[in-house]
Amino acid sequence: GAVVSQHPSWVICKSGTSVKIECRSLDFQATTMFWYRQFPKQSLMLMATSNEGSKATYEQGVEKDKFLINHASLTLSTLTVTSAHPEDSSFYICSARDADSTDTQYFGPGTRLTVL
Amino acid sequence: GQQLNQSPQSMFIQEGEDVSMNCTSSSIFNTWLWYKQDPGEGPVLLIALYKAGELTSNGRLTAQFGITRKDSFLNISASIPSDVGIYFCAGQLWYNQGGKLIFGQGTELSVKP
């Protein structure tokens, strides 16, 4: 089946530093990937849609200069949280859309970010 | 952001009981999906529904795409302890929306052996 990986699975960083999270589709090509954020006991909230070879589309209220997204290949999208602050601590989950298989979205295992 | 109305928020049931949860929306969706999320992991797709009125089963799970395209339900029959987790419905948008998903608030299921 379609597998999506994320790296790292968890990261702890100091306030003010930047953190990069990778999302890879392992056995299919994904022209579109999505980045979500999930706070404890809450639902997934879409942050941005990442399209291979073009600029990401951000949801309302998400700062594009703070959450940098790069989708340089059909199997890799990265999310960089710049100048992280404690309020950015969350569970970040990516999904990849398999355009060859009913456009189903498959989710990665998530990355737990803790900003001290 | 936009969300679906999912209910109930939580359920505490005895092993062997059937479970039902549903989602409603004021908007029409082209596709409805149901996911299960275990703690500290990403959501896993359970059932995808593509047509209004569609009824689809996956083992002990059955889901339906409402005829108005504004609602969906998920039933779990004869629950077992490994059914514990959070279940999310999601509506998928098309037509210049890039296929993005809008999630319900989740239903947390607890199963007592």
mmCIF file of N, CA, C and O in Angstrom, chain A residues 7-14 17-21 81 89-90 92 110-116:
data_model
loop_
_atom_site.group_PDB
_atom_site.id
_atom_site.type_symbol
_atom_site.label_atom_id
_atom_site.label_comp_id
_atom_site.label_asym_id
_atom_site.label_seq_id
_atom_site.Cartn_x
_atom_site.Cartn_y
_atom_site.Cartn_z
ATOM 1 N N HIS A 7 10.182 12.697 8.761
ATOM 2 C CA HIS A 7 11.419 12.712 9.536
ATOM 3 C C HIS A 7 11.716 14.132 9.992
ATOM 4 O O HIS A 7 11.621 15.061 9.173
ATOM 5 N N PRO A 8 12.017 14.352 11.261
ATOM 6 C CA PRO A 8 12.114 13.327 12.308
ATOM 7 C C PRO A 8 10.728 12.983 12.864
ATOM 8 O O PRO A 8 9.753 13.651 12.549
ATOM 9 N N SER A 9 10.662 11.984 13.699
ATOM 10 C CA SER A 9 9.394 11.637 14.331
ATOM 11 C C SER A 9 9.132 12.555 15.523
ATOM 12 O O SER A 9 7.977 12.764 15.901
ATOM 13 N N TRP A 10 10.190 13.060 16.117
ATOM 14 C CA TRP A 10 10.038 14.040 17.178
ATOM 15 C C TRP A 10 11.287 14.916 17.216
ATOM 16 O O TRP A 10 12.369 14.495 16.838
ATOM 17 N N VAL A 11 11.114 16.140 17.679
ATOM 18 C CA VAL A 11 12.236 17.067 17.776
ATOM 19 C C VAL A 11 11.978 18.050 18.897
ATOM 20 O O VAL A 11 10.841 18.505 19.083
ATOM 21 N N ILE A 12 13.019 18.328 19.642
ATOM 22 C CA ILE A 12 12.976 19.334 20.697
ATOM 23 C C ILE A 12 13.997 20.401 20.336
ATOM 24 O O ILE A 12 15.148 20.081 20.038
ATOM 25 N N CYS A 13 13.571 21.654 20.357
ATOM 26 C CA CYS A 13 14.495 22.717 19.984
ATOM 27 C C CYS A 13 14.323 23.910 20.913
ATOM 28 O O CYS A 13 13.323 24.015 21.631
ATOM 29 N N LYS A 14 15.293 24.782 20.863
ATOM 30 C CA LYS A 14 15.235 25.998 21.667
ATOM 31 C C LYS A 14 14.453 27.076 20.938
ATOM 32 O O LYS A 14 14.431 27.119 19.694
ATOM 33 N N THR A 17 15.114 29.024 17.220
ATOM 34 C CA THR A 17 15.787 28.223 16.189
ATOM 35 C C THR A 17 14.784 27.783 15.133
ATOM 36 O O THR A 17 13.573 27.904 15.310
ATOM 37 N N SER A 18 15.313 27.266 14.014
ATOM 38 C CA SER A 18 14.450 26.773 12.922
ATOM 39 C C SER A 18 14.515 25.257 12.872
ATOM 40 O O SER A 18 15.548 24.650 13.160
ATOM 41 N N VAL A 19 13.415 24.666 12.496
ATOM 42 C CA VAL A 19 13.313 23.211 12.438
ATOM 43 C C VAL A 19 12.749 22.794 11.092
ATOM 44 O O VAL A 19 11.747 23.369 10.633
ATOM 45 N N LYS A 20 13.377 21.807 10.466
ATOM 46 C CA LYS A 20 12.902 21.310 9.170
ATOM 47 C C LYS A 20 12.313 19.918 9.357
ATOM 48 O O LYS A 20 12.937 19.042 9.962
ATOM 49 N N ILE A 21 11.124 19.719 8.778
ATOM 50 C CA ILE A 21 10.452 18.427 8.825
ATOM 51 C C ILE A 21 10.278 17.939 7.386
ATOM 52 O O ILE A 21 9.827 18.696 6.518
ATOM 53 N N VAL A 81 9.872 25.298 10.147
ATOM 54 C CA VAL A 81 9.313 26.221 11.122
ATOM 55 C C VAL A 81 10.442 27.177 11.509
ATOM 56 O O VAL A 81 11.420 26.765 12.139
ATOM 57 N N SER A 89 4.782 24.580 19.373
ATOM 58 C CA SER A 89 4.831 23.172 19.779
ATOM 59 C C SER A 89 3.519 22.504 19.402
ATOM 60 O O SER A 89 2.433 22.963 19.772
ATOM 61 N N SER A 90 3.626 21.422 18.647
ATOM 62 C CA SER A 90 2.424 20.759 18.155
ATOM 63 C C SER A 90 2.820 19.458 17.475
ATOM 64 O O SER A 90 4.000 19.112 17.398
ATOM 65 N N TYR A 92 2.819 17.820 13.922
ATOM 66 C CA TYR A 92 2.728 18.208 12.514
ATOM 67 C C TYR A 92 2.625 16.939 11.667
ATOM 68 O O TYR A 92 3.462 16.043 11.772
ATOM 69 N N GLY A 110 3.495 11.583 11.438
ATOM 70 C CA GLY A 110 3.521 12.780 12.262
ATOM 71 C C GLY A 110 4.881 13.075 12.865
ATOM 72 O O GLY A 110 5.723 12.184 13.019
ATOM 73 N N THR A 111 5.096 14.339 13.198
ATOM 74 C CA THR A 111 6.312 14.809 13.865
ATOM 75 C C THR A 111 5.904 15.637 15.071
ATOM 76 O O THR A 111 5.169 16.622 14.932
ATOM 77 N N ARG A 112 6.381 15.222 16.226
ATOM 78 C CA ARG A 112 6.075 15.955 17.456
ATOM 79 C C ARG A 112 7.147 17.012 17.664
ATOM 80 O O ARG A 112 8.312 16.695 17.856
ATOM 81 N N LEU A 113 6.766 18.282 17.596
ATOM 82 C CA LEU A 113 7.702 19.400 17.806
ATOM 83 C C LEU A 113 7.463 20.001 19.181
ATOM 84 O O LEU A 113 6.333 20.379 19.514
ATOM 85 N N THR A 114 8.532 20.086 19.951
ATOM 86 C CA THR A 114 8.487 20.744 21.256
ATOM 87 C C THR A 114 9.509 21.865 21.261
ATOM 88 O O THR A 114 10.698 21.631 21.023
ATOM 89 N N VAL A 115 9.042 23.069 21.493
ATOM 90 C CA VAL A 115 9.922 24.241 21.519
ATOM 91 C C VAL A 115 10.048 24.699 22.968
ATOM 92 O O VAL A 115 9.042 25.019 23.613
ATOM 93 N N LEU A 116 11.278 24.725 23.437
ATOM 94 C CA LEU A 116 11.517 25.092 24.840
ATOM 95 C C LEU A 116 11.662 26.588 25.033
ATOM 96 O O LEU A 116 12.058 27.298 24.091
#
